[in-house]
Coordinates of C-alpha atoms (C1' of nucleotides) in Angstrom, one line a residue:
Chain A
M1 CA 116.0 40.5 186.6
S2 CA 114.0 41.4 184.0
T3 CA 110.1 41.2 183.9
L4 CA 110.1 38.3 181.4
T5 CA 111.4 35.1 182.1
S6 CA 115.4 35.4 183.9
K7 CA 117.6 34.3 181.1
P8 CA 120.7 34.4 182.4
T9 CA 120.0 32.0 185.1
K10 CA 118.1 29.8 182.7
D11 CA 121.3 29.9 180.4
R12 CA 123.5 29.0 182.5
L13 CA 121.5 25.8 183.4
I14 CA 121.5 25.1 180.0
E15 CA 125.3 25.0 179.8
T16 CA 126.3 23.5 182.6
A17 CA 124.2 20.5 181.4
R18 CA 125.3 20.6 177.9
E19 CA 129.0 20.3 179.6
L20 CA 127.8 17.5 182.1
F21 CA 125.8 15.3 179.3
L22 CA 128.0 16.0 176.9
R23 CA 131.0 14.4 179.0
E24 CA 129.5 11.8 181.4
G25 CA 126.5 11.2 179.1
V26 CA 122.9 12.2 179.5
P27 CA 121.6 9.2 181.7
Q28 CA 124.8 9.3 184.0
T29 CA 124.2 12.9 184.6
G30 CA 121.4 13.6 187.4
I31 CA 119.4 16.5 188.2
N32 CA 121.4 16.8 191.4
K33 CA 125.5 16.8 189.4
V34 CA 123.9 19.4 187.2
I35 CA 122.3 21.9 190.3
A36 CA 125.3 21.3 192.3
K37 CA 127.9 22.4 189.0
A38 CA 125.8 25.3 188.2
D39 CA 125.2 25.9 191.9
V40 CA 121.7 26.6 191.5
A41 CA 118.7 25.3 193.9
R42 CA 116.9 22.6 193.0
M43 CA 113.5 24.4 192.4
T44 CA 115.2 27.0 189.9
L45 CA 115.8 24.4 187.5
Y46 CA 112.2 23.3 188.1
N47 CA 110.9 26.8 187.9
N48 CA 112.6 27.1 184.2
F49 CA 112.4 23.7 182.9
A50 CA 109.3 21.0 183.4
S51 CA 111.5 18.3 183.7
K52 CA 114.6 16.7 182.9
A53 CA 113.8 15.7 179.6
D54 CA 112.6 19.2 178.8
L55 CA 116.2 20.2 179.6
V56 CA 118.0 18.0 177.6
L57 CA 116.0 18.9 174.6
A58 CA 116.7 22.4 175.0
V59 CA 120.5 21.5 175.4
F60 CA 120.5 19.6 172.4
E61 CA 118.7 22.1 170.3
R62 CA 120.7 24.8 171.6
E63 CA 123.8 22.3 170.6
A64 CA 122.5 21.1 167.3
A65 CA 122.2 25.0 166.3
L66 CA 125.2 25.9 167.4
R67 CA 127.0 23.1 165.4
R68 CA 125.3 24.3 162.1
V69 CA 126.5 27.5 162.7
A70 CA 130.0 26.6 163.1
I71 CA 130.2 24.1 160.3
Q72 CA 128.8 26.6 158.1
A73 CA 131.6 29.4 159.4
T74 CA 134.2 26.4 158.7
Q75 CA 133.0 26.1 154.9
E76 CA 133.1 30.1 154.3
D77 CA 136.6 30.1 154.2
L78 CA 137.1 27.4 151.8
D79 CA 137.0 27.0 148.2
G80 CA 134.9 23.6 146.1
P81 CA 133.6 20.4 147.3
F82 CA 136.5 18.8 147.8
E83 CA 137.7 21.1 150.7
R84 CA 134.4 22.1 152.2
V85 CA 133.6 18.2 152.2
L86 CA 136.5 17.1 153.8
A87 CA 136.9 20.2 156.1
L88 CA 134.0 18.2 157.9
F89 CA 136.4 15.2 158.4
V90 CA 139.2 17.6 159.7
V91 CA 137.3 19.1 162.0
A92 CA 136.3 15.8 163.3
E93 CA 139.8 14.7 163.5
D94 CA 140.7 17.6 165.8
V95 CA 137.8 17.0 168.0
A96 CA 138.4 13.4 168.5
S97 CA 142.1 14.1 169.3
Q98 CA 141.3 15.4 172.4
K99 CA 140.5 13.3 175.8
G100 CA 137.7 12.7 176.7
F101 CA 136.2 12.7 172.9
R102 CA 133.2 10.9 173.4
G103 CA 132.0 10.5 170.1
C104 CA 129.1 12.0 168.4
A105 CA 126.9 13.6 171.0
F106 CA 123.7 13.3 169.0
I107 CA 124.4 9.6 167.9
N108 CA 124.7 9.0 171.6
L109 CA 121.7 10.8 172.3
A110 CA 119.3 8.4 170.0
I111 CA 121.3 5.3 171.4
E112 CA 121.5 6.1 175.2
A113 CA 118.9 8.7 175.9
A114 CA 115.8 8.3 173.9
A115 CA 113.4 5.9 172.5
P116 CA 113.1 5.8 168.6
D117 CA 109.8 7.4 168.8
S118 CA 111.1 10.1 170.9
A119 CA 111.2 13.9 170.8
L120 CA 114.8 13.5 171.3
H121 CA 115.5 10.8 169.0
A122 CA 114.0 13.0 166.7
L123 CA 116.3 15.9 167.2
A124 CA 119.4 13.9 166.6
Q125 CA 117.6 12.2 163.1
Q126 CA 117.2 16.4 162.1
H127 CA 120.8 16.9 163.2
K128 CA 122.0 13.9 160.8
A129 CA 119.7 15.0 158.0
W130 CA 121.1 18.6 158.3
I131 CA 124.4 17.3 157.7
T132 CA 123.8 15.4 154.7
A133 CA 121.8 18.4 153.2
N134 CA 125.1 20.4 153.8
I135 CA 127.1 17.6 152.3
R136 CA 125.0 17.8 149.6
V137 CA 125.2 21.2 148.8
Q138 CA 128.6 21.2 149.1
L139 CA 129.0 18.7 146.5
G140 CA 127.1 21.5 143.9
D141 CA 125.6 20.4 141.0
G142 CA 127.5 19.6 137.9
V143 CA 130.7 18.7 139.5
F144 CA 129.4 14.7 140.3
S145 CA 127.5 12.4 138.9
D146 CA 124.7 10.9 141.1
T147 CA 125.0 13.8 143.6
D148 CA 122.0 12.5 146.5
V149 CA 123.5 9.3 146.6
L150 CA 127.2 10.7 146.9
A151 CA 126.0 12.9 149.8
D152 CA 124.8 10.2 151.6
Q153 CA 127.6 7.8 151.3
I154 CA 129.8 10.8 152.8
A155 CA 127.6 10.9 155.7
V156 CA 127.5 7.5 156.1
L157 CA 131.6 7.8 156.5
W158 CA 131.2 10.6 158.6
D159 CA 129.4 8.6 161.5
G160 CA 131.3 5.6 160.6
G161 CA 134.1 7.8 161.1
I162 CA 133.2 9.2 164.7
V163 CA 132.1 6.4 166.0
G164 CA 135.0 3.6 165.3
A165 CA 137.4 6.8 166.8
Y166 CA 135.2 6.6 169.8
V167 CA 135.3 2.9 169.9
H168 CA 139.0 2.5 169.1
Q169 CA 140.0 5.3 171.0
S170 CA 142.4 6.9 167.7
D171 CA 141.6 9.4 165.3
R172 CA 142.6 6.4 162.3
P173 CA 139.1 5.4 161.8
L174 CA 138.5 9.6 160.7
R175 CA 141.4 9.8 158.8
S176 CA 140.0 6.4 156.8
A177 CA 136.2 7.7 156.2
R178 CA 138.1 11.5 154.7
E179 CA 140.5 9.1 152.5
A180 CA 137.4 7.4 151.5
A181 CA 135.3 10.2 150.8
Q182 CA 137.8 11.4 148.9
T183 CA 138.3 8.7 146.7
L184 CA 134.2 8.4 146.7
M185 CA 134.2 12.1 145.1
R186 CA 137.0 11.5 142.6
A187 CA 135.2 8.3 141.4
A188 CA 131.8 10.5 141.0
A189 CA 133.7 13.4 139.5
Q190 CA 132.3 13.7 135.9
Chain B
M1 CA 122.9 -31.0 189.5
S2 CA 126.8 -31.8 188.1
T3 CA 129.5 -32.1 190.7
L4 CA 131.3 -28.6 189.3
T5 CA 129.3 -25.6 188.5
S6 CA 125.9 -26.0 187.5
K7 CA 126.1 -24.8 183.9
P8 CA 122.1 -25.3 182.6
T9 CA 121.3 -22.4 184.9
K10 CA 124.5 -20.6 184.4
D11 CA 123.6 -20.6 180.5
R12 CA 120.1 -19.8 181.0
L13 CA 120.9 -16.8 182.6
I14 CA 123.4 -15.7 180.1
E15 CA 120.7 -16.4 177.2
T16 CA 118.1 -14.6 179.0
A17 CA 120.2 -11.4 180.0
R18 CA 121.4 -11.4 176.0
E19 CA 117.9 -11.2 175.2
L20 CA 117.2 -8.2 177.5
F21 CA 120.3 -6.8 177.1
L22 CA 120.2 -6.5 172.9
R23 CA 116.4 -5.6 173.1
E24 CA 116.1 -2.9 176.0
G25 CA 119.7 -2.2 176.3
V26 CA 122.1 -3.0 179.0
P27 CA 121.6 -0.3 181.6
Q28 CA 118.0 -0.3 181.1
T29 CA 117.7 -3.9 182.1
G30 CA 118.0 -4.8 185.7
I31 CA 118.7 -7.5 187.7
N32 CA 115.1 -7.7 188.4
K33 CA 113.9 -8.4 184.7
V34 CA 116.8 -10.6 184.1
I35 CA 115.9 -13.1 187.1
A36 CA 112.2 -12.6 186.3
K37 CA 112.2 -13.9 183.0
A38 CA 114.5 -16.3 183.4
D39 CA 112.8 -17.4 186.7
V40 CA 115.4 -18.0 189.1
A41 CA 116.0 -16.8 192.4
R42 CA 118.3 -13.3 193.2
M43 CA 121.1 -15.4 195.2
T44 CA 121.6 -17.8 191.8
L45 CA 122.4 -14.9 189.8
Y46 CA 125.0 -13.9 192.0
N47 CA 126.2 -17.3 193.0
N48 CA 127.0 -17.7 189.2
F49 CA 127.8 -14.4 188.5
A50 CA 129.9 -11.7 190.3
S51 CA 127.9 -8.6 190.0
K52 CA 125.9 -7.1 186.9
A53 CA 128.8 -6.0 185.0
D54 CA 130.2 -9.9 185.0
L55 CA 127.2 -11.1 183.9
V56 CA 127.5 -8.5 180.8
L57 CA 131.1 -9.4 180.5
A58 CA 129.5 -13.4 180.1
V59 CA 127.1 -12.5 177.7
F60 CA 128.8 -10.0 175.1
E61 CA 131.9 -12.7 175.1
R62 CA 129.5 -15.0 173.9
E63 CA 127.9 -13.0 171.9
A64 CA 130.8 -11.9 170.2
A65 CA 131.8 -15.6 169.6
L66 CA 128.6 -16.7 168.1
R67 CA 128.4 -13.6 166.0
R68 CA 132.3 -14.5 164.0
V69 CA 131.0 -18.3 163.8
A70 CA 128.1 -16.6 162.1
I71 CA 129.9 -14.5 159.4
Q72 CA 131.8 -17.0 158.5
A73 CA 129.5 -19.5 157.9
T74 CA 128.2 -16.8 155.5
Q75 CA 131.2 -16.2 154.0
E76 CA 131.6 -20.6 152.9
D77 CA 128.9 -20.2 150.7
L78 CA 130.1 -17.4 148.8
D79 CA 133.0 -17.3 146.3
G80 CA 135.2 -13.7 145.5
P81 CA 136.5 -11.1 147.8
F82 CA 133.1 -8.5 146.0
E83 CA 130.7 -11.4 147.2
R84 CA 132.3 -12.1 150.9
V85 CA 132.3 -8.5 151.7
L86 CA 128.9 -7.2 150.1
A87 CA 127.6 -10.2 152.1
L88 CA 128.5 -8.6 155.2
F89 CA 126.1 -5.5 154.5
V90 CA 123.4 -7.5 153.3
V91 CA 123.0 -9.5 156.5
A92 CA 123.0 -5.9 158.0
E93 CA 120.2 -4.7 156.3
D94 CA 118.4 -7.7 157.1
V95 CA 118.5 -7.4 160.3
A96 CA 117.8 -3.8 160.3
S97 CA 114.7 -4.6 158.4
Q98 CA 113.3 -6.2 161.4
K99 CA 111.0 -3.9 163.7
G100 CA 112.8 -3.4 167.5
F101 CA 116.4 -3.4 165.5
R102 CA 118.7 -1.6 168.1
G103 CA 121.8 -0.9 165.7
C104 CA 124.8 -2.7 166.8
A105 CA 125.2 -4.1 170.0
F106 CA 128.7 -3.4 170.6
I107 CA 128.6 -0.1 169.7
N108 CA 125.7 0.3 172.1
L109 CA 127.8 -1.5 174.8
A110 CA 130.3 1.4 174.4
I111 CA 128.6 4.2 174.8
E112 CA 125.9 3.5 177.1
A113 CA 127.7 0.8 179.2
A114 CA 131.0 1.1 179.3
A115 CA 133.7 3.6 179.9
P116 CA 136.9 3.6 177.3
D117 CA 138.9 1.8 180.1
S118 CA 137.0 -0.6 180.8
A119 CA 137.2 -4.0 180.3
L120 CA 133.4 -4.1 178.2
H121 CA 134.5 -1.3 176.0
A122 CA 137.7 -3.4 175.2
L123 CA 135.1 -6.2 174.0
A124 CA 133.4 -4.2 171.7
Q125 CA 137.0 -2.9 170.7
Q126 CA 138.5 -6.2 170.1
H127 CA 134.8 -7.5 168.0
K128 CA 135.4 -4.7 165.6
A129 CA 139.2 -5.1 165.2
W130 CA 137.9 -8.5 164.3
I131 CA 135.6 -7.3 161.7
T132 CA 138.1 -5.3 160.0
A133 CA 140.7 -7.8 160.1
N134 CA 137.9 -10.4 158.7
I135 CA 137.1 -8.0 155.9
R136 CA 141.1 -7.6 155.3
V137 CA 141.2 -11.1 154.5
Q138 CA 138.4 -11.3 152.4
L139 CA 140.0 -8.8 150.3
G140 CA 143.0 -11.3 149.8
D141 CA 146.5 -10.3 148.6
G142 CA 147.4 -9.5 145.2
V143 CA 143.4 -8.2 144.0
F144 CA 143.2 -4.5 145.4
S145 CA 146.1 -2.1 146.0
D146 CA 146.6 -0.9 149.8
T147 CA 144.4 -3.7 150.8
D148 CA 144.6 -2.6 154.8
V149 CA 143.4 0.5 153.7
L150 CA 140.1 -0.4 152.0
A151 CA 139.9 -2.8 155.0
D152 CA 139.7 0.3 157.5
Q153 CA 137.7 2.1 155.0
I154 CA 135.1 -0.6 154.2
A155 CA 134.9 -1.5 158.1
V156 CA 133.8 2.6 158.5
L157 CA 131.2 2.0 155.8
W158 CA 129.8 -1.2 158.1
D159 CA 130.1 0.6 161.4
G160 CA 128.1 3.9 159.6
G161 CA 125.8 2.3 158.0
I162 CA 124.2 0.5 160.8
V163 CA 124.3 3.7 163.3
G164 CA 122.3 5.5 160.8
A165 CA 120.0 2.7 160.5
Y166 CA 119.2 2.8 163.7
V167 CA 119.0 6.5 163.8
H168 CA 117.1 7.4 160.9
Q169 CA 115.0 4.3 161.6
S170 CA 115.4 2.5 157.7
D171 CA 117.9 0.5 155.7
R172 CA 118.9 3.3 153.4
P173 CA 122.3 4.2 155.0
L174 CA 123.2 0.2 154.9
R175 CA 122.4 0.5 151.3
S176 CA 124.3 3.7 151.1
A177 CA 127.3 1.9 152.5
R178 CA 127.3 -1.0 150.6
E179 CA 127.6 0.6 147.3
A180 CA 130.2 3.0 148.6
A181 CA 132.3 -0.2 149.7
Q182 CA 131.4 -1.8 146.3
T183 CA 133.0 1.6 144.5
L184 CA 135.5 1.8 146.6
M185 CA 136.6 -1.8 145.9
R186 CA 136.6 -1.3 142.0
A187 CA 138.4 1.9 142.2
A188 CA 141.0 -0.2 144.2
A189 CA 141.1 -2.8 142.1
Q190 CA 144.3 -3.4 140.2
Chain C
dT1 C1' 106.4 51.3 201.9
dG2 C1' 105.2 47.4 200.2
dA3 C1' 104.1 43.9 196.1
dT4 C1' 106.0 41.3 193.4
dA5 C1' 109.2 38.0 191.0
dG6 C1' 113.4 35.2 191.1
dG7 C1' 116.4 32.4 193.5
dT8 C1' 117.3 29.2 197.9
dA9 C1' 117.4 25.7 201.1
dG10 C1' 116.5 21.5 202.3
dA11 C1' 113.4 18.0 203.9
dC12 C1' 110.6 15.0 201.8
dC13 C1' 108.1 11.5 198.2
dG14 C1' 107.6 7.0 195.7
dG15 C1' 109.8 4.6 193.2
dT16 C1' 114.4 1.5 191.5
dA17 C1' 118.9 0.0 191.3
dT18 C1' 122.4 -4.1 192.6
dG19 C1' 124.3 -6.2 196.1
dT20 C1' 123.8 -9.2 200.8
dC21 C1' 121.8 -12.2 203.9
dT22 C1' 119.4 -16.0 206.5
dA23 C1' 116.4 -20.4 206.5
dC24 C1' 114.6 -23.1 203.7
dT25 C1' 113.9 -27.2 199.8
dC26 C1' 115.7 -30.6 197.2
dT27 C1' 118.2 -33.9 194.6
dT28 C1' 122.2 -36.0 194.3
dA29 C1' 126.3 -39.2 195.7
dC30 C1' 128.7 -41.7 198.9
Chain D
dG1 C1' 121.1 -41.9 205.9
dT2 C1' 123.1 -38.0 205.8
dA3 C1' 126.3 -34.3 203.7
dA4 C1' 126.6 -31.5 200.0
dG5 C1' 125.6 -28.6 196.4
dA6 C1' 122.5 -26.2 194.4
dG7 C1' 118.5 -23.3 193.7
dT8 C1' 114.7 -20.5 196.4
dA9 C1' 111.8 -16.9 198.9
dG10 C1' 111.7 -12.8 200.2
dA11 C1' 113.6 -9.6 203.6
dC12 C1' 116.8 -5.9 204.0
dA13 C1' 120.7 -2.6 203.4
dT14 C1' 122.4 1.5 200.8
dA15 C1' 122.3 4.4 197.3
dC16 C1' 120.8 7.3 194.2
dC17 C1' 116.7 8.8 190.3
dG18 C1' 113.2 12.4 189.0
dG19 C1' 110.1 15.6 191.1
dT20 C1' 107.3 18.3 194.9
dC21 C1' 106.5 21.5 198.9
dT22 C1' 107.1 24.6 202.1
dA23 C1' 109.1 28.6 204.3
dC24 C1' 112.4 32.5 203.2
dC25 C1' 115.5 35.7 201.4
dT26 C1' 116.3 39.7 198.5
dA27 C1' 116.5 42.6 194.7
dT28 C1' 113.3 45.7 191.6
dC29 C1' 109.9 49.1 190.6
dA30 C1' 105.7 51.7 191.3

DNA sequence: TGATAGGTAGACCGGTATGTCTACTCTTAC
DNA sequence: GTAAGAGTAGACATACCGGTCTACCTATCA
């Protein structure tokens, strides 16, 4: 292995933990499940991470970064604020249609694994703030009135659509959200 | 005590558990906390409820019923679909402003305490469906076009607003949701 | 050759969780 | 007066949790 910290093992732990955290939830995923699935010794985990909370933080920081990149990549191929904003919802509808869909990982994180004053909650908050800021950017200037307000409203629809899709086990709330976003954009178009 | 099942003790258990479940979350609230706060023996709980899951179910069934009544009571004093629908958001804003606010109890229940095929998840689903149906009724017939669609969209805004208020620890998402609901209603007004 | 770093296996610790069991007390009703 | 129902106190069983520690293995590299 390299002279510095062993990257592959650490990365494997993060990726294995990610799968379990997203599929089964953070509190439901014990250390034992992670090391068993990663086929790694207990001490290997604790040599790479100070604690479970440290591992959770690493997993979700990486996850947030990956999602930002994925969203931007999707938007690059599209033109205009309508297409780019609505693409967010379409992507979510695809994810929600897969079985085992558990809603938004960051909302879940905030609710089930993080007190409001914790670093994990702050991470969820930041990710959501980035989503809102991204929507704001896609809306551009001059096309819509009250762009900041509109971005906030569309972000609310996005959250509500994903949560609703999980609760109702259906992509219908996400479709409602997308259509509502469209209506709001049309109403705000100058 | 009465010849039948002892009501007062059972009720006290439910009310005590309710407070703890809502304030600290269902998984974070152990049986021990419940019986300590209710000042009741361990076996008293298990003589009244088959299991913790059974207690949780009783608590949230009662909670859903109480909330339906409270929402209807609020709406009785108001006139017209705009006032009655927007009142839902105003009430939520009040609740969200209180410290210790933990978002929507039923969404939390679905996420942190219930597999999608469980009775608890179904309960959360039913409660959300009732909210949507209530919005639909308040919208009435003839005032708006696509009333079913509009009700779905407003319900999504409600969920997104509450979840956003918790994640961002701010009532701003709820205000955005209310204003968006207003815009959608205006756009659908015939 | 031999030091070092990274990984391994598994015992172990203290804590907490739900749930069971027993023996006891108290109150009500017949 | 006594039987039954409801509640009590607390030990107990079992399982899991996160986390620590030790002794060992093995590959790399100077």
